[in-house]
Amino acid sequence: MKKIVFFALFALLAVSCSGGSSDSFNAEKSPYGEPSVTSNIEINAGMLANEKKPHVLVKSGSSEFGGKIFDVIDVKIDGNTEAKMLISPWPVTKDVRHLTFGGYTSNSGEGTKPKQPVDIELPELGETAEGNGEFTIKLPGMPIEVDVSFEWTVKLEEEDVSISTPSGSYSGLRHYTGSGKISEGPLSEFLGDNEFTGEVYFSPTFGFPVLYKVNGINFNGDLESVWDYGDPDETGYRVMKKSAVINSETPSFELSTHDLKGNFDADPNQHAKMLLEIRYLDEDAAKNDPMPEINVEFGTVMGYFPSQLVESPFSIFFPEENEGFRYFIAYVDQAAKGHNGPISYRISVTGGESVKPLRVTARIYYSKVE
């Protein structure tokens, strides 16, 4: 149950062409930036007896509960919505210090449903926040749902922390620890205890945890990928971005403006500014290995723009990283002038079985056709 509450709680060297928007946003050198309403994440999550598998969390709308408006988050497994979560706000930007939880319910009836909306305070560094609530709980393997009371404490232990996870290392994190106690009864008997501890490493950059766990039971997860399409109703120049891992199981990566709404909305006569940054996942490889032999392509549906990866000792997207890593960066500032009608711009990366796992991050800054 603790896991379910925390679940919602993660100098450029390039070849470029001149041209494009005069907007103040620096598409070439700006960091990844804060999340937006279309931020989505993929978490490799485990829950009790269930095997650990990727869960994709996507905002699908809003809903009222207990007099409050919540974001509705679809939890997808293998492309299918298997559960819904009510939480506000979504995602959690760096200045947020107050969350409200409205429930987590799977299609099979399992989940955590509060009697009333539950407020969760996120404390300042070194401080502790407390809370409590009444819930109806049904966990995987439980024959019936039960009512329980739950008390918890949360402490912000550290800021600007770096850790290694199965999907690579992350920096600039907040490290929260927590403890919780449920009322004695069927749930505590099912779990084998009524007191638990856990921790969350939260990324203010992504607005999501990159790693969380509850000690003693199989409630844990780590970030696999994150992507952000920006405001879908925004006109003029807009930003979309993505960060994910490619390896032998997932050998390709693509960010395309077509992904926003499944249509072509880019102005072919205005330059798209496209930035790509690659780093080895393994820290030793990230410090010592040469440029990976991969296929990189910037382009449109029917064509591509020339590009070149170059090495940089600094990350453009994640300046908080300062570990001596080597980054491989490419930047393209191009348009498809003369094309008849709206188009899409894309960034594609493909590795091979012999290529070590890579963290790939990309951003497209383009003019959207109204």
CSV table of C-alpha atoms in Angstrom, one decimal:
chain,number,residue,atom,x,y,z
A,1,MET,CA,0.0,0.0,0.0
A,2,LYS,CA,2.9,2.4,0.7
A,3,LYS,CA,4.1,1.7,-2.8
A,4,ILE,CA,0.7,2.6,-4.2
A,5,VAL,CA,0.7,6.0,-2.4
A,6,PHE,CA,4.2,6.7,-3.6
A,7,PHE,CA,3.5,5.4,-7.1
A,8,ALA,CA,2.7,8.8,-8.4
A,9,LEU,CA,5.3,10.4,-6.2
A,10,PHE,CA,11.3,11.1,-12.0
A,11,ALA,CA,29.0,23.8,-24.3
A,12,LEU,CA,27.3,22.0,-27.4
A,13,LEU,CA,29.5,20.6,-30.2
A,14,ALA,CA,27.4,20.0,-33.2
A,15,VAL,CA,26.9,20.4,-37.0
A,16,SER,CA,24.0,22.7,-37.8
A,17,CYS,CA,22.4,24.9,-40.4
A,18,SER,CA,21.3,28.5,-39.9
A,19,GLY,CA,17.7,29.6,-39.9
A,20,GLY,CA,14.5,29.1,-37.9
A,21,SER,CA,12.4,30.9,-35.3
A,22,SER,CA,13.5,34.0,-33.4
A,23,ASP,CA,11.7,32.7,-30.3
A,24,SER,CA,13.6,33.2,-27.1
A,25,PHE,CA,13.8,29.5,-26.3
A,26,ASN,CA,17.2,28.1,-27.1
A,27,ALA,CA,16.5,24.8,-28.7
A,28,GLU,CA,20.2,24.1,-29.1
A,29,LYS,CA,21.5,24.6,-25.6
A,30,SER,CA,18.5,24.5,-23.2
A,31,PRO,CA,18.3,21.6,-20.7
A,32,TYR,CA,15.6,19.0,-20.7
A,33,GLY,CA,13.2,21.3,-18.9
A,34,GLU,CA,10.2,20.8,-16.7
A,35,PRO,CA,7.4,18.3,-17.4
A,36,SER,CA,4.1,19.2,-19.0
A,37,VAL,CA,0.5,17.9,-18.9
A,38,THR,CA,1.4,15.3,-21.6
A,39,SER,CA,4.4,13.8,-19.7
A,40,ASN,CA,4.2,10.0,-19.7
A,41,ILE,CA,6.4,7.5,-18.0
A,42,GLU,CA,7.3,3.8,-18.3
A,43,ILE,CA,8.1,2.2,-14.9
A,44,ASN,CA,9.3,-1.4,-14.5
A,45,ALA,CA,7.2,-2.2,-11.5
A,46,GLY,CA,6.5,-5.2,-9.2
A,47,MET,CA,3.6,-5.7,-6.8
A,48,LEU,CA,3.5,-8.5,-4.3
A,49,ALA,CA,3.4,-11.9,-6.1
A,50,ASN,CA,3.1,-10.2,-9.5
A,51,GLU,CA,6.2,-10.4,-11.7
A,52,LYS,CA,8.0,-7.1,-12.4
A,53,LYS,CA,7.0,-5.7,-15.8
A,54,PRO,CA,6.7,-2.3,-17.6
A,55,HIS,CA,3.8,-0.1,-16.6
A,56,VAL,CA,3.1,3.0,-18.7
A,57,LEU,CA,1.4,5.9,-16.9
A,58,VAL,CA,-0.6,8.3,-19.1
A,59,LYS,CA,-2.9,11.1,-18.2
A,60,SER,CA,-6.3,10.5,-19.8
A,61,GLY,CA,-8.5,13.2,-18.3
A,62,SER,CA,-9.9,14.5,-15.0
A,63,SER,CA,-12.4,13.4,-12.4
A,64,GLU,CA,-14.1,14.7,-9.3
A,65,PHE,CA,-13.9,12.8,-6.0
A,66,GLY,CA,-14.7,14.1,-2.5
A,67,GLY,CA,-15.2,17.6,-3.7
A,68,LYS,CA,-11.8,17.8,-5.4
A,69,ILE,CA,-10.7,17.5,-9.1
A,70,PHE,CA,-8.1,14.9,-9.9
A,71,ASP,CA,-6.0,14.0,-12.9
A,72,VAL,CA,-6.9,10.5,-14.1
A,73,ILE,CA,-3.9,8.4,-14.9
A,74,ASP,CA,-4.2,5.3,-17.0
A,75,VAL,CA,-1.8,2.5,-16.0
A,76,LYS,CA,-1.1,0.5,-19.1
A,77,ILE,CA,0.5,-3.0,-19.4
A,78,ASP,CA,1.3,-4.4,-22.8
A,79,GLY,CA,-0.6,-1.5,-24.4
A,80,ASN,CA,-3.9,-2.2,-22.4
A,81,THR,CA,-5.2,0.0,-19.6
A,82,GLU,CA,-5.2,-2.3,-16.6
A,83,ALA,CA,-5.8,0.3,-13.8
A,84,LYS,CA,-6.6,3.9,-13.1
A,85,MET,CA,-5.2,6.3,-10.5
A,86,LEU,CA,-6.5,9.6,-9.3
A,87,ILE,CA,-3.8,12.1,-8.2
A,88,SER,CA,-3.2,15.8,-8.3
A,89,PRO,CA,-1.1,17.4,-9.6
A,90,TRP,CA,0.3,15.4,-12.5
A,91,PRO,CA,3.2,15.5,-13.1
A,92,VAL,CA,5.0,16.8,-10.0
A,93,THR,CA,7.0,19.8,-10.9
A,94,LYS,CA,10.0,20.9,-8.8
A,95,ASP,CA,8.1,23.4,-6.7
A,96,VAL,CA,5.2,21.2,-5.7
A,97,ARG,CA,5.1,20.3,-2.0
A,98,HIS,CA,1.5,19.1,-1.8
A,99,LEU,CA,-0.1,16.0,-3.4
A,100,THR,CA,-3.6,14.7,-3.2
A,101,PHE,CA,-4.4,11.0,-3.8
A,102,GLY,CA,-7.8,9.9,-4.8
A,103,GLY,CA,-7.4,6.1,-5.4
A,104,TYR,CA,-5.8,3.4,-7.4
A,105,THR,CA,-8.1,0.7,-8.9
A,106,SER,CA,-7.4,-2.1,-11.3
A,107,ASN,CA,-9.8,-3.7,-13.8
A,108,SER,CA,-9.8,-6.8,-11.6
A,109,GLY,CA,-11.0,-4.8,-8.6
A,110,GLU,CA,-7.7,-4.7,-6.8
A,111,GLY,CA,-6.4,-1.4,-5.5
A,112,THR,CA,-6.5,1.3,-2.8
A,113,LYS,CA,-9.5,3.5,-2.4
A,114,PRO,CA,-9.5,6.3,0.3
A,115,LYS,CA,-12.7,7.1,2.1
A,116,GLN,CA,-11.9,10.8,1.4
A,117,PRO,CA,-9.1,12.5,-0.7
A,118,VAL,CA,-5.8,12.0,1.0
A,119,ASP,CA,-3.4,14.9,1.3
A,120,ILE,CA,0.3,14.1,1.2
A,121,GLU,CA,2.8,16.8,2.2
A,122,LEU,CA,6.3,16.7,0.7
A,123,PRO,CA,8.7,18.2,3.4
A,124,GLU,CA,11.7,20.5,2.9
A,125,LEU,CA,15.2,19.2,3.3
A,126,GLY,CA,15.8,17.5,6.7
A,127,GLU,CA,12.1,17.9,7.7
A,128,THR,CA,9.4,15.3,8.3
A,129,ALA,CA,5.8,15.4,7.3
A,130,GLU,CA,3.0,13.2,8.7
A,131,GLY,CA,-0.3,12.1,7.5
A,132,ASN,CA,-3.1,9.5,7.9
A,133,GLY,CA,-6.2,8.2,6.1
A,134,GLU,CA,-8.9,5.6,6.0
A,135,PHE,CA,-8.8,3.2,3.0
A,136,THR,CA,-10.5,0.2,1.4
A,137,ILE,CA,-7.7,-2.2,0.2
A,138,LYS,CA,-7.6,-5.3,-2.0
A,139,LEU,CA,-4.2,-6.4,-3.0
A,140,PRO,CA,-3.2,-9.2,-5.5
A,141,GLY,CA,-3.9,-12.6,-3.9
A,142,MET,CA,-6.4,-11.2,-1.3
A,143,PRO,CA,-9.8,-12.9,-1.5
A,144,ILE,CA,-11.8,-9.8,-0.3
A,145,GLU,CA,-11.3,-6.1,0.2
A,146,VAL,CA,-10.8,-4.8,3.8
A,147,ASP,CA,-11.0,-1.4,5.5
A,148,VAL,CA,-7.8,-0.2,7.2
A,149,SER,CA,-6.4,3.0,8.7
A,150,PHE,CA,-2.9,4.0,7.6
A,151,GLU,CA,-0.5,6.5,9.3
A,152,TRP,CA,2.7,7.6,7.6
A,153,THR,CA,5.7,9.9,7.9
A,154,VAL,CA,7.8,11.2,5.0
A,155,LYS,CA,11.3,12.8,5.3
A,156,LEU,CA,13.4,14.5,2.7
A,157,GLU,CA,16.8,13.1,3.5
A,158,GLU,CA,18.9,14.5,0.7
A,159,GLU,CA,18.8,16.8,-2.4
A,160,ASP,CA,20.9,16.8,-5.5
A,161,VAL,CA,21.6,13.0,-5.1
A,162,SER,CA,23.1,10.7,-7.8
A,163,ILE,CA,22.1,7.0,-8.0
A,164,SER,CA,22.4,4.1,-10.3
A,165,THR,CA,19.3,2.2,-11.4
A,166,PRO,CA,18.7,-0.7,-13.9
A,167,SER,CA,18.0,2.0,-16.6
A,168,GLY,CA,21.2,4.0,-15.8
A,169,SER,CA,22.4,6.6,-13.5
A,170,TYR,CA,20.5,9.8,-12.5
A,171,SER,CA,21.6,13.0,-10.8
A,172,GLY,CA,19.9,15.9,-9.2
A,173,LEU,CA,17.4,13.7,-7.3
A,174,ARG,CA,15.5,14.2,-4.1
A,175,HIS,CA,15.8,11.2,-1.7
A,176,TYR,CA,12.7,10.7,0.5
A,177,THR,CA,12.3,8.0,3.1
A,178,GLY,CA,9.1,7.0,4.7
A,179,SER,CA,7.5,4.7,7.2
A,180,GLY,CA,3.9,3.6,7.6
A,181,LYS,CA,1.7,1.7,9.9
A,182,ILE,CA,-1.6,0.0,9.1
A,183,SER,CA,-4.2,-1.1,11.6
A,184,GLU,CA,-4.0,-4.7,12.7
A,185,GLY,CA,-6.4,-7.1,11.0
A,186,PRO,CA,-6.7,-9.1,7.8
A,187,LEU,CA,-4.4,-6.9,5.8
A,188,SER,CA,-1.6,-6.9,8.3
A,189,GLU,CA,-2.0,-10.7,8.6
A,190,PHE,CA,-1.9,-11.0,4.7
A,191,LEU,CA,1.3,-8.9,4.5
A,192,GLY,CA,2.9,-10.5,7.5
A,193,ASP,CA,3.4,-7.2,9.3
A,194,ASN,CA,1.7,-3.9,10.0
A,195,GLU,CA,4.7,-1.5,9.9
A,196,PHE,CA,6.7,-0.8,6.8
A,197,THR,CA,9.5,1.5,5.6
A,198,GLY,CA,10.5,2.6,2.1
A,199,GLU,CA,12.2,5.2,0.0
A,200,VAL,CA,11.7,7.2,-3.2
A,201,TYR,CA,14.3,8.9,-5.4
A,202,PHE,CA,12.4,11.6,-7.2
A,203,SER,CA,13.6,13.5,-10.3
A,204,PRO,CA,12.5,17.2,-10.4
A,205,THR,CA,13.5,17.2,-14.0
A,206,PHE,CA,11.1,14.5,-15.1
A,207,GLY,CA,8.5,15.1,-12.4
A,208,PHE,CA,8.5,11.4,-11.5
A,209,PRO,CA,10.4,8.9,-9.3
A,210,VAL,CA,13.3,7.1,-10.9
A,211,LEU,CA,13.3,4.5,-8.2
A,212,TYR,CA,11.1,3.5,-5.3
A,213,LYS,CA,10.7,0.5,-3.0
A,214,VAL,CA,9.0,-0.7,0.2
A,215,ASN,CA,11.3,-2.8,2.3
A,216,GLY,CA,10.4,-6.4,3.1
A,217,ILE,CA,7.7,-6.9,0.4
A,218,ASN,CA,7.7,-6.8,-3.4
A,219,PHE,CA,6.5,-3.2,-3.9
A,220,ASN,CA,9.2,-1.6,-6.0
A,221,GLY,CA,9.9,0.1,-9.4
A,222,ASP,CA,12.4,2.0,-11.5
A,223,LEU,CA,12.0,4.4,-14.4
A,224,GLU,CA,12.4,2.9,-17.9
A,225,SER,CA,11.6,5.9,-20.1
A,226,VAL,CA,9.9,9.3,-20.1
A,227,TRP,CA,8.4,11.3,-22.9
A,228,ASP,CA,6.6,14.7,-23.2
A,229,TYR,CA,4.6,16.1,-26.1
A,230,GLY,CA,4.0,19.5,-24.6
A,231,ASP,CA,0.7,21.3,-24.7
A,232,PRO,CA,-1.4,19.6,-27.4
A,233,ASP,CA,-3.4,22.8,-28.0
A,234,GLU,CA,-0.4,25.1,-28.2
A,235,THR,CA,0.1,26.9,-31.5
A,236,GLY,CA,3.2,28.4,-33.0
A,237,TYR,CA,6.6,26.9,-32.0
A,238,ARG,CA,6.3,24.0,-29.5
A,239,VAL,CA,8.5,21.4,-27.8
A,240,MET,CA,8.4,17.6,-27.6
A,241,LYS,CA,11.0,15.5,-26.0
A,242,LYS,CA,11.8,11.9,-24.9
A,243,SER,CA,14.4,10.0,-23.0
A,244,ALA,CA,14.7,6.2,-23.1
A,245,VAL,CA,17.2,3.3,-23.3
A,246,ILE,CA,18.1,1.2,-26.3
A,247,ASN,CA,19.6,-2.2,-25.9
A,248,SER,CA,19.4,-5.7,-27.5
A,249,GLU,CA,15.8,-6.1,-26.4
A,250,THR,CA,14.8,-2.6,-27.5
A,251,PRO,CA,17.2,-1.7,-30.3
A,252,SER,CA,15.5,1.4,-31.7
A,253,PHE,CA,14.4,4.9,-30.5
A,254,GLU,CA,12.2,7.4,-32.3
A,255,LEU,CA,10.8,10.8,-31.4
A,256,SER,CA,8.3,12.1,-34.0
A,257,THR,CA,6.0,15.1,-34.1
A,258,HIS,CA,3.4,12.7,-35.6
A,259,ASP,CA,3.1,11.0,-32.2
A,260,LEU,CA,1.4,14.0,-30.5
A,261,LYS,CA,-2.1,13.4,-32.1
A,262,GLY,CA,-1.3,10.9,-34.8
A,263,ASN,CA,-1.4,13.4,-37.6
A,264,PHE,CA,0.9,15.8,-39.5
A,265,ASP,CA,1.0,19.2,-37.9
A,266,ALA,CA,4.5,20.6,-38.6
A,267,ASP,CA,4.9,23.6,-40.9
A,268,PRO,CA,7.4,22.5,-43.7
A,269,ASN,CA,8.4,26.1,-44.3
A,270,GLN,CA,9.6,26.8,-40.8
A,271,HIS,CA,12.8,25.3,-39.5
A,272,ALA,CA,12.6,22.5,-36.9
A,273,LYS,CA,15.4,22.5,-34.4
A,274,MET,CA,16.3,18.9,-33.4
A,275,LEU,CA,18.7,17.9,-30.7
A,276,LEU,CA,20.0,14.4,-29.9
A,277,GLU,CA,22.2,13.3,-27.0
A,278,ILE,CA,23.5,9.8,-26.4
A,279,ARG,CA,25.3,8.3,-23.4
A,280,TYR,CA,26.4,4.8,-22.5
A,281,LEU,CA,24.2,3.4,-19.8
A,282,ASP,CA,27.0,1.8,-17.9
A,283,GLU,CA,29.0,4.4,-16.0
A,284,ASP,CA,32.4,2.9,-16.8
A,285,ALA,CA,31.5,2.7,-20.5
A,286,ALA,CA,30.2,6.3,-20.3
A,287,LYS,CA,33.5,7.5,-19.1
A,288,ASN,CA,35.8,5.4,-21.3
A,289,ASP,CA,34.2,3.9,-24.4
A,290,PRO,CA,34.4,5.4,-27.9
A,291,MET,CA,31.5,6.7,-29.9
A,292,PRO,CA,29.0,3.8,-30.4
A,293,GLU,CA,28.4,2.4,-33.9
A,294,ILE,CA,24.8,3.2,-34.4
A,295,ASN,CA,22.5,4.6,-37.1
A,296,VAL,CA,21.2,8.1,-36.5
A,297,GLU,CA,18.7,9.8,-38.7
A,298,PHE,CA,17.0,13.3,-38.6
A,299,GLY,CA,14.2,13.7,-41.2
A,300,THR,CA,10.7,13.8,-42.3
A,301,VAL,CA,8.4,10.9,-43.4
A,302,MET,CA,10.0,10.7,-46.9
A,303,GLY,CA,13.5,12.1,-46.4
A,304,TYR,CA,16.3,12.9,-44.1
A,305,PHE,CA,18.7,15.8,-43.2
A,306,PRO,CA,22.5,15.4,-42.9
A,307,SER,CA,23.8,15.1,-39.4
A,308,GLN,CA,26.9,14.1,-37.5
A,309,LEU,CA,27.4,12.9,-33.9
A,310,VAL,CA,30.3,14.6,-32.1
A,311,GLU,CA,31.7,14.0,-28.6
A,312,SER,CA,31.1,16.4,-25.7
A,313,PRO,CA,32.3,16.3,-22.1
A,314,PHE,CA,29.0,17.9,-21.0
A,315,SER,CA,25.4,17.0,-21.1
A,316,ILE,CA,23.1,19.6,-22.6
A,317,PHE,CA,19.9,18.0,-21.4
A,318,PHE,CA,21.1,17.1,-17.9
A,319,PRO,CA,23.7,19.6,-16.7
A,320,GLU,CA,23.3,18.3,-13.2
A,321,GLU,CA,25.4,15.3,-14.3
A,322,ASN,CA,29.0,16.0,-13.5
A,323,GLU,CA,30.6,12.6,-13.4
A,324,GLY,CA,33.2,12.8,-16.2
A,325,PHE,CA,30.9,11.0,-18.7
A,326,ARG,CA,31.3,11.3,-22.5
A,327,TYR,CA,28.3,12.4,-24.5
A,328,PHE,CA,27.6,12.1,-28.2
A,329,ILE,CA,25.5,15.0,-29.6
A,330,ALA,CA,24.0,16.0,-32.9
A,331,TYR,CA,21.9,19.0,-33.7
A,332,VAL,CA,20.0,19.8,-36.9
A,333,ASP,CA,18.2,23.1,-37.8
A,334,GLN,CA,16.3,22.4,-41.0
A,335,ALA,CA,13.0,22.7,-42.9
A,336,ALA,CA,11.3,20.9,-45.7
A,337,LYS,CA,10.5,24.0,-47.7
A,338,GLY,CA,8.5,23.4,-50.9
A,339,HIS,CA,6.6,20.5,-49.4
A,340,ASN,CA,2.9,20.7,-50.1
A,341,GLY,CA,1.0,20.6,-46.8
A,342,PRO,CA,1.9,19.8,-43.2
A,343,ILE,CA,4.5,17.2,-42.4
A,344,SER,CA,6.2,15.5,-39.4
A,345,TYR,CA,9.8,15.8,-38.2
A,346,ARG,CA,11.5,12.9,-36.5
A,347,ILE,CA,14.7,11.7,-34.8
A,348,SER,CA,15.6,8.0,-35.1
A,349,VAL,CA,18.3,6.0,-33.5
A,350,THR,CA,19.0,2.3,-34.2
A,351,GLY,CA,21.7,0.1,-32.4
A,352,GLY,CA,22.7,-3.4,-33.0
A,353,GLU,CA,23.2,-6.5,-30.8
A,354,SER,CA,26.9,-5.7,-30.3
A,355,VAL,CA,26.2,-2.1,-29.1
A,356,LYS,CA,26.2,-1.7,-25.3
A,357,PRO,CA,23.0,-0.2,-23.8
A,358,LEU,CA,22.6,3.5,-24.4
A,359,ARG,CA,20.5,6.3,-22.9
A,360,VAL,CA,19.1,8.3,-25.8
A,361,THR,CA,17.5,11.7,-25.2
A,362,ALA,CA,16.0,13.9,-28.0
A,363,ARG,CA,14.0,17.1,-28.4
A,364,ILE,CA,12.2,18.6,-31.4
A,365,TYR,CA,11.3,22.3,-31.4
A,366,TYR,CA,9.0,23.0,-34.4
A,367,SER,CA,6.3,25.3,-35.7
A,368,LYS,CA,2.9,23.7,-35.5
A,369,VAL,CA,0.4,24.5,-38.2
A,370,GLU,CA,-2.7,26.1,-36.7
